[in-house]
Each structure stands twice: as C-alpha cells, then as structure tokens.
Amino acid sequence: MSPAWVTRARVRLGPFLTRPIRILLRRLPPCELGFTSLLSSRLTCERTALAGYRATHLTDLHIDRFLPRHERMLQAIAQRRPHWIFITGDLLDTRSGLTHLARFLCRLREIAPVYMTLGNHDHASGLPETTFTELAERCGVHLLLNRSLILPLEGGELAIAGLDDPSTGRADPGCIPGRTRNRFTLVLAHAPNVLDLLSDRHHADLILCGHSHGGQWRIPGLHPFWLPPGCHGRLAGEYRRNGHRLYVNRGVGWSLLPVRVNCRPEVLTIDWVAEESSGE
C-alpha cells in the first residue's frame, strides 16, 4: 500500500490530467458507450425503527452536461419512491457543468430530500467550496462536509454523517455521532478508503461510497486494470472491517473516456426491514 501522501497526490493529479479530455469531448456531440441501461441494485438493512423506509444512493455523477440518460435516471429513481436520496461525491468535473448539475439536483429534490458530500473531482474542478454550498442552498439539498444531521422518526432516528473526501485526506470521522438506542447511523463518503479511517470506536451501521466506478472497464478473466487511488482494492459491492459494513457503488458517470465495459452504471436502493429478533 502506498504512503498516504502518495495516494493523495495521485488522487489530486488525476482530475487535472483528464480535464483536457473532458473539455475536448464537450465540443463534440455526446457519444457514450455502455450507459444505455442501469444496474438496479438492492441492499437490505435490519432496523425495526426504520422498517418500511427506503433510500436511493447515487455516486460519481460527473455531470458536465445534461443528457437523455439523466432524464431516464430521474424517472427510474422516482418510480422507486425513496424517502431519501444520498449522493457520495464527484458531482462534476469542470466549472461549465455547474448549471447542468443544478438542473439534476433540483429535479432530484422534487422526488425526495437529498443529502450529499463531495469527491476529489469536485475539489479539483476549480470551484470553491462556497460555490457548492450556494448550489445546495439554491436546490434545497443538504451538503454535509464533516458534519452530521439527525432525523427524528417515529420510534427512532436516522443519523446521516457526511465526510469530506477521504481519498484526498479531507475526511474527519469525528463528526460521526455516538451509538444510541433505536438510532441507525449512516455514513456518506466518496472513497472506499474511508473504511480504513474508522476504528471500532466509530459507530456506523452502514457506510456508502463510490470512487471506484466498479473498475469501469471490466474484461472477463482479468482483474480490473484501472482503479483510482483511495480504493484500496475495493471494487464494488459489500466489504466489512472492524464491525463496519461498507457498500461501494459503481456510480453513474465516467472518467478519462465515456466508455463502460461490462460495468453498467449503478443506482442502489436501500430498504429497511424489521429485525428478526424483535418479534415484529
């Protein structure tokens, strides 16, 4: 494993190296391969106090222009009827994408309350953090950067802790609230290396992240040859460490080239159900 400073340097350098490609492709008609269908994944969490609630998780939007697939994605999410929508960073790549991102976020907010954090591409976009704060306020969504919110529910509560990007060393797990009876604690973070930042003294029932793009180009029989620093080998799906449960979402956008091979963009649905031991 590379030293932390090497990983952070690689993560910060990547968006700068790929930005010229983004700018060039924006001058051409939209052409994406491997984005025609969504992978609709489902995750079940046991907590009687939240039984019946549903959420949608998105990550790695990389929105630089609003395309027909974004409209289809909004329709698919609306059909799921989530109570909350969570987004774990890499909202855009370039300044010019801000207007299109605002359009997407405002439409999402019409479906359900939105809670999001930032990723390495957001920080490398050249936009100051205040711009993302103003965007969140304008669209009526919640931007959580090393802070948490607690939503009271009938019979319990949901704690949402949003960490700033772990892959660039900005995450502060100290914002995660402590354990309380009938509280479900959800942690939002961009990169899978967040799992290595949490010890058994940090209480988290579920951690959601992205950053990996699921490898983006997956050749049968071969290990993914592209995985950004900060993944620590975590490609997609569930991982556990120190009693924590992490889900790595493939994301819905792309890096370097607008191509996905054997790696459909993913939208995750989370359903809460009653605990078996509760007798309900």
Coordinates of C-alpha atoms in Angstrom, one line a residue:
M1 CA 0.0 0.0 0.0
S2 CA 1.4 3.4 -1.0
P3 CA 2.1 6.0 1.7
A4 CA -0.9 8.3 2.4
W5 CA 0.8 11.4 0.8
V6 CA 1.5 9.4 -2.4
T7 CA -2.2 8.3 -2.6
R8 CA -3.4 11.9 -2.0
A9 CA -1.0 13.2 -4.7
R10 CA -2.2 10.7 -7.3
V11 CA -5.9 11.4 -6.5
R12 CA -5.4 15.1 -6.9
L13 CA -3.4 14.8 -10.0
G14 CA -5.8 12.5 -11.8
P15 CA -8.6 15.1 -12.4
F16 CA -6.1 17.7 -13.8
L17 CA -4.7 15.2 -16.3
T18 CA -8.2 14.1 -17.5
R19 CA -9.7 17.6 -17.6
P20 CA -8.4 18.4 -21.2
I21 CA -10.1 15.3 -22.5
R22 CA -13.4 16.4 -20.9
I23 CA -13.1 19.8 -22.4
L24 CA -12.4 18.3 -25.8
L25 CA -15.3 15.9 -25.7
R26 CA -17.7 18.7 -24.7
R27 CA -17.0 20.3 -28.1
L28 CA -18.3 17.1 -29.8
P29 CA -21.8 15.6 -29.9
P30 CA -22.5 13.3 -26.9
C31 CA -21.2 9.8 -27.5
E32 CA -21.2 7.3 -24.6
L33 CA -20.9 3.6 -24.7
G34 CA -22.1 1.2 -22.0
F35 CA -24.6 3.7 -20.4
T36 CA -27.9 2.5 -22.0
S37 CA -29.1 0.5 -19.0
L38 CA -28.8 0.9 -15.3
L39 CA -27.9 -1.8 -12.8
S40 CA -30.6 -1.6 -10.2
S41 CA -29.0 -3.0 -7.0
R42 CA -30.8 -3.5 -3.7
L43 CA -29.5 -3.6 -0.1
T44 CA -31.5 -4.6 3.0
C45 CA -30.8 -3.2 6.4
E46 CA -32.4 -4.6 9.6
R47 CA -33.7 -1.9 12.0
T48 CA -37.3 -2.1 13.3
A49 CA -37.4 1.6 14.0
L50 CA -36.8 2.3 10.3
A51 CA -38.8 -0.6 8.8
G52 CA -40.7 0.5 5.7
Y53 CA -38.3 3.3 4.8
R54 CA -36.4 3.4 1.5
A55 CA -33.5 5.4 0.2
T56 CA -31.6 5.7 -3.1
H57 CA -27.9 6.0 -3.4
L58 CA -26.1 7.7 -6.3
T59 CA -22.4 8.4 -6.7
D60 CA -19.9 9.7 -9.3
L61 CA -22.3 11.7 -11.3
H62 CA -19.5 13.5 -13.2
I63 CA -22.2 15.8 -14.8
D64 CA -20.8 18.2 -17.4
R65 CA -23.9 18.3 -19.5
F66 CA -27.5 17.1 -19.0
L67 CA -28.1 14.1 -21.3
P68 CA -31.2 11.9 -22.1
R69 CA -29.8 9.2 -19.8
H70 CA -30.0 11.6 -16.9
E71 CA -33.7 12.1 -17.6
R72 CA -34.2 8.3 -17.7
M73 CA -32.3 8.0 -14.4
L74 CA -34.6 10.6 -12.7
Q75 CA -37.7 8.7 -13.9
A76 CA -36.2 5.4 -12.6
I77 CA -35.5 6.9 -9.2
A78 CA -39.0 8.5 -9.0
Q79 CA -40.5 5.0 -9.6
R80 CA -38.7 3.7 -6.6
R81 CA -40.4 6.3 -4.4
P82 CA -37.5 6.7 -1.9
H83 CA -37.8 8.7 1.3
W84 CA -34.3 10.0 1.0
I85 CA -31.6 10.3 -1.7
F86 CA -27.9 10.1 -0.9
I87 CA -25.1 11.2 -3.2
T88 CA -21.4 10.5 -2.4
G89 CA -19.4 12.9 -4.4
D90 CA -17.8 13.6 -7.8
L91 CA -20.8 15.6 -8.8
L92 CA -19.0 17.3 -11.7
D93 CA -15.5 17.7 -13.3
T94 CA -15.5 21.2 -14.8
R95 CA -16.9 24.6 -14.0
S96 CA -19.1 24.5 -17.1
G97 CA -21.0 21.6 -15.6
L98 CA -22.4 23.6 -12.7
T99 CA -25.6 24.7 -14.5
H100 CA -26.4 21.1 -15.6
L101 CA -25.6 19.7 -12.1
A102 CA -28.0 22.3 -10.6
R103 CA -30.8 21.1 -13.0
F104 CA -30.2 17.5 -12.0
L105 CA -30.1 18.2 -8.2
C106 CA -33.2 20.3 -8.3
R107 CA -35.1 17.6 -10.1
L108 CA -33.9 15.0 -7.6
R109 CA -35.1 17.2 -4.8
E110 CA -38.6 17.1 -6.3
I111 CA -38.5 13.3 -5.6
A112 CA -37.2 13.3 -2.1
P113 CA -34.8 15.1 0.3
V114 CA -31.2 14.9 -0.9
Y115 CA -28.1 14.6 1.2
M116 CA -24.7 14.7 -0.4
T117 CA -20.9 15.2 0.1
L118 CA -18.0 16.0 -2.3
G119 CA -15.4 13.9 -4.1
N120 CA -11.9 14.5 -5.4
H121 CA -13.1 15.7 -8.8
D122 CA -15.3 18.3 -7.1
H123 CA -12.3 19.7 -5.2
A124 CA -10.2 19.7 -8.4
S125 CA -12.8 21.4 -10.5
G126 CA -11.5 24.8 -9.6
L127 CA -14.8 25.7 -7.9
P128 CA -14.5 26.9 -4.3
E129 CA -16.4 25.1 -1.6
T130 CA -18.7 28.1 -1.2
T131 CA -20.0 27.5 -4.7
F132 CA -21.2 24.0 -3.8
T133 CA -22.7 25.4 -0.6
E134 CA -24.6 28.0 -2.6
L135 CA -25.7 25.4 -5.1
A136 CA -27.0 23.2 -2.3
E137 CA -29.0 26.0 -0.8
R138 CA -30.4 27.0 -4.2
C139 CA -31.6 23.5 -5.0
G140 CA -32.8 22.8 -1.4
V141 CA -30.4 19.9 -0.8
H142 CA -28.1 19.2 2.2
L143 CA -24.3 19.3 1.7
L144 CA -22.6 17.5 4.5
L145 CA -18.9 18.1 4.8
N146 CA -17.6 16.6 8.0
R147 CA -20.9 17.2 9.8
S148 CA -23.9 15.2 10.6
L149 CA -27.7 15.5 10.8
I150 CA -30.1 13.5 12.9
L151 CA -33.6 12.9 11.5
P152 CA -36.2 12.0 14.1
L153 CA -38.6 9.2 13.0
E154 CA -41.5 7.5 14.7
G155 CA -39.9 5.1 17.1
G156 CA -36.3 6.0 16.3
E157 CA -34.0 8.2 14.3
L158 CA -31.6 8.3 11.4
A159 CA -28.2 9.9 11.7
I160 CA -26.6 10.9 8.5
A161 CA -22.8 11.7 8.7
G162 CA -21.3 13.2 5.6
L163 CA -17.5 13.1 5.4
D164 CA -15.4 15.2 3.1
D165 CA -13.4 13.2 0.5
P166 CA -11.2 10.6 2.3
S167 CA -9.0 10.0 -0.8
T168 CA -7.6 13.5 -0.5
G169 CA -7.2 13.4 3.3
R170 CA -10.2 15.7 4.0
A171 CA -12.4 13.3 5.9
D172 CA -12.9 13.8 9.7
P173 CA -14.6 10.8 11.2
G174 CA -15.0 12.8 14.4
C175 CA -18.3 14.1 13.1
I176 CA -19.9 10.7 13.4
P177 CA -22.3 10.7 16.3
G178 CA -22.2 8.0 19.0
R179 CA -24.3 5.0 19.4
T180 CA -27.9 5.5 20.8
R181 CA -30.7 3.0 21.1
N182 CA -33.1 3.0 18.0
R183 CA -30.7 5.2 16.0
F184 CA -29.4 4.0 12.7
T185 CA -26.1 5.7 11.7
L186 CA -25.4 6.1 8.0
V187 CA -22.0 7.5 6.8
L188 CA -21.6 9.1 3.4
A189 CA -18.1 9.3 2.0
H190 CA -16.6 9.4 -1.5
A191 CA -13.8 6.9 -1.4
P192 CA -13.6 3.3 -0.1
N193 CA -10.5 4.1 2.0
V194 CA -13.0 5.6 4.5
L195 CA -13.2 2.1 5.9
D196 CA -9.6 2.2 6.9
L197 CA -10.2 5.5 8.8
L198 CA -12.8 4.1 11.1
S199 CA -12.0 2.1 14.2
D200 CA -14.3 0.2 16.5
R201 CA -14.9 3.3 18.5
H202 CA -16.7 4.9 15.5
H203 CA -20.3 3.8 15.3
A204 CA -21.6 3.3 11.8
D205 CA -24.4 0.9 10.8
L206 CA -23.8 1.4 7.0
I207 CA -21.2 3.3 5.0
L208 CA -21.9 4.3 1.4
C209 CA -19.3 5.4 -1.1
G210 CA -18.2 5.3 -4.7
H211 CA -15.0 6.5 -6.4
S212 CA -14.1 3.1 -8.0
H213 CA -16.6 3.2 -10.9
G214 CA -16.6 -0.5 -10.4
G215 CA -13.4 -0.6 -12.5
Q216 CA -15.3 1.0 -15.4
W217 CA -13.6 -1.4 -17.9
R218 CA -14.0 -5.0 -16.9
I219 CA -12.6 -7.6 -19.1
P220 CA -13.7 -11.2 -18.4
G221 CA -11.0 -13.2 -16.8
L222 CA -8.8 -10.2 -16.0
H223 CA -8.5 -8.2 -12.8
P224 CA -9.7 -4.6 -13.4
F225 CA -6.6 -2.7 -14.7
W226 CA -8.0 0.7 -13.7
L227 CA -8.8 1.5 -10.1
P228 CA -8.3 5.0 -8.7
P229 CA -6.1 5.6 -5.6
G230 CA -8.1 5.5 -2.5
C231 CA -10.0 2.3 -3.3
H232 CA -7.5 0.0 -1.5
G233 CA -8.7 -2.9 -3.7
R234 CA -12.4 -2.4 -3.0
L235 CA -14.0 -2.6 -6.4
A236 CA -17.8 -2.9 -5.9
G237 CA -20.4 -4.3 -3.5
E238 CA -20.1 -5.0 0.2
Y239 CA -17.0 -5.0 2.4
R240 CA -16.6 -5.3 6.2
R241 CA -13.9 -4.2 8.6
N242 CA -13.8 -3.5 12.4
G243 CA -17.5 -4.4 12.5
H244 CA -18.4 -1.8 9.8
R245 CA -20.4 -2.5 6.7
L246 CA -19.4 -0.7 3.6
Y247 CA -21.1 -0.6 0.2
V248 CA -19.1 0.5 -2.9
N249 CA -21.4 1.8 -5.6
R250 CA -20.2 1.6 -9.2
G251 CA -21.5 5.1 -9.9
V252 CA -23.3 6.5 -12.9
G253 CA -20.6 8.6 -14.6
W254 CA -17.2 8.1 -16.2
S255 CA -13.5 9.1 -16.1
L256 CA -11.0 9.5 -18.9
L257 CA -13.2 8.1 -21.6
P258 CA -17.1 7.9 -21.9
V259 CA -17.0 4.1 -22.1
R260 CA -18.0 1.4 -19.7
V261 CA -17.2 -2.2 -20.5
N262 CA -19.1 -5.0 -18.7
C263 CA -19.8 -2.4 -15.9
R264 CA -23.2 -0.9 -16.1
P265 CA -23.9 2.4 -14.2
E266 CA -25.5 1.6 -10.8
V267 CA -28.3 3.0 -8.8
L268 CA -28.7 1.5 -5.3
T269 CA -31.9 1.1 -3.4
I270 CA -31.7 0.6 0.3
D271 CA -34.7 -0.9 2.2
W272 CA -35.1 -1.1 5.9
V273 CA -36.9 -4.1 7.4
A274 CA -37.8 -5.2 10.9
E275 CA -35.1 -7.1 12.9
E276 CA -35.9 -10.8 13.1
S277 CA -35.1 -10.9 16.8
S278 CA -37.6 -8.1 17.5
G279 CA -40.6 -10.4 17.2
E280 CA -42.3 -8.0 14.9

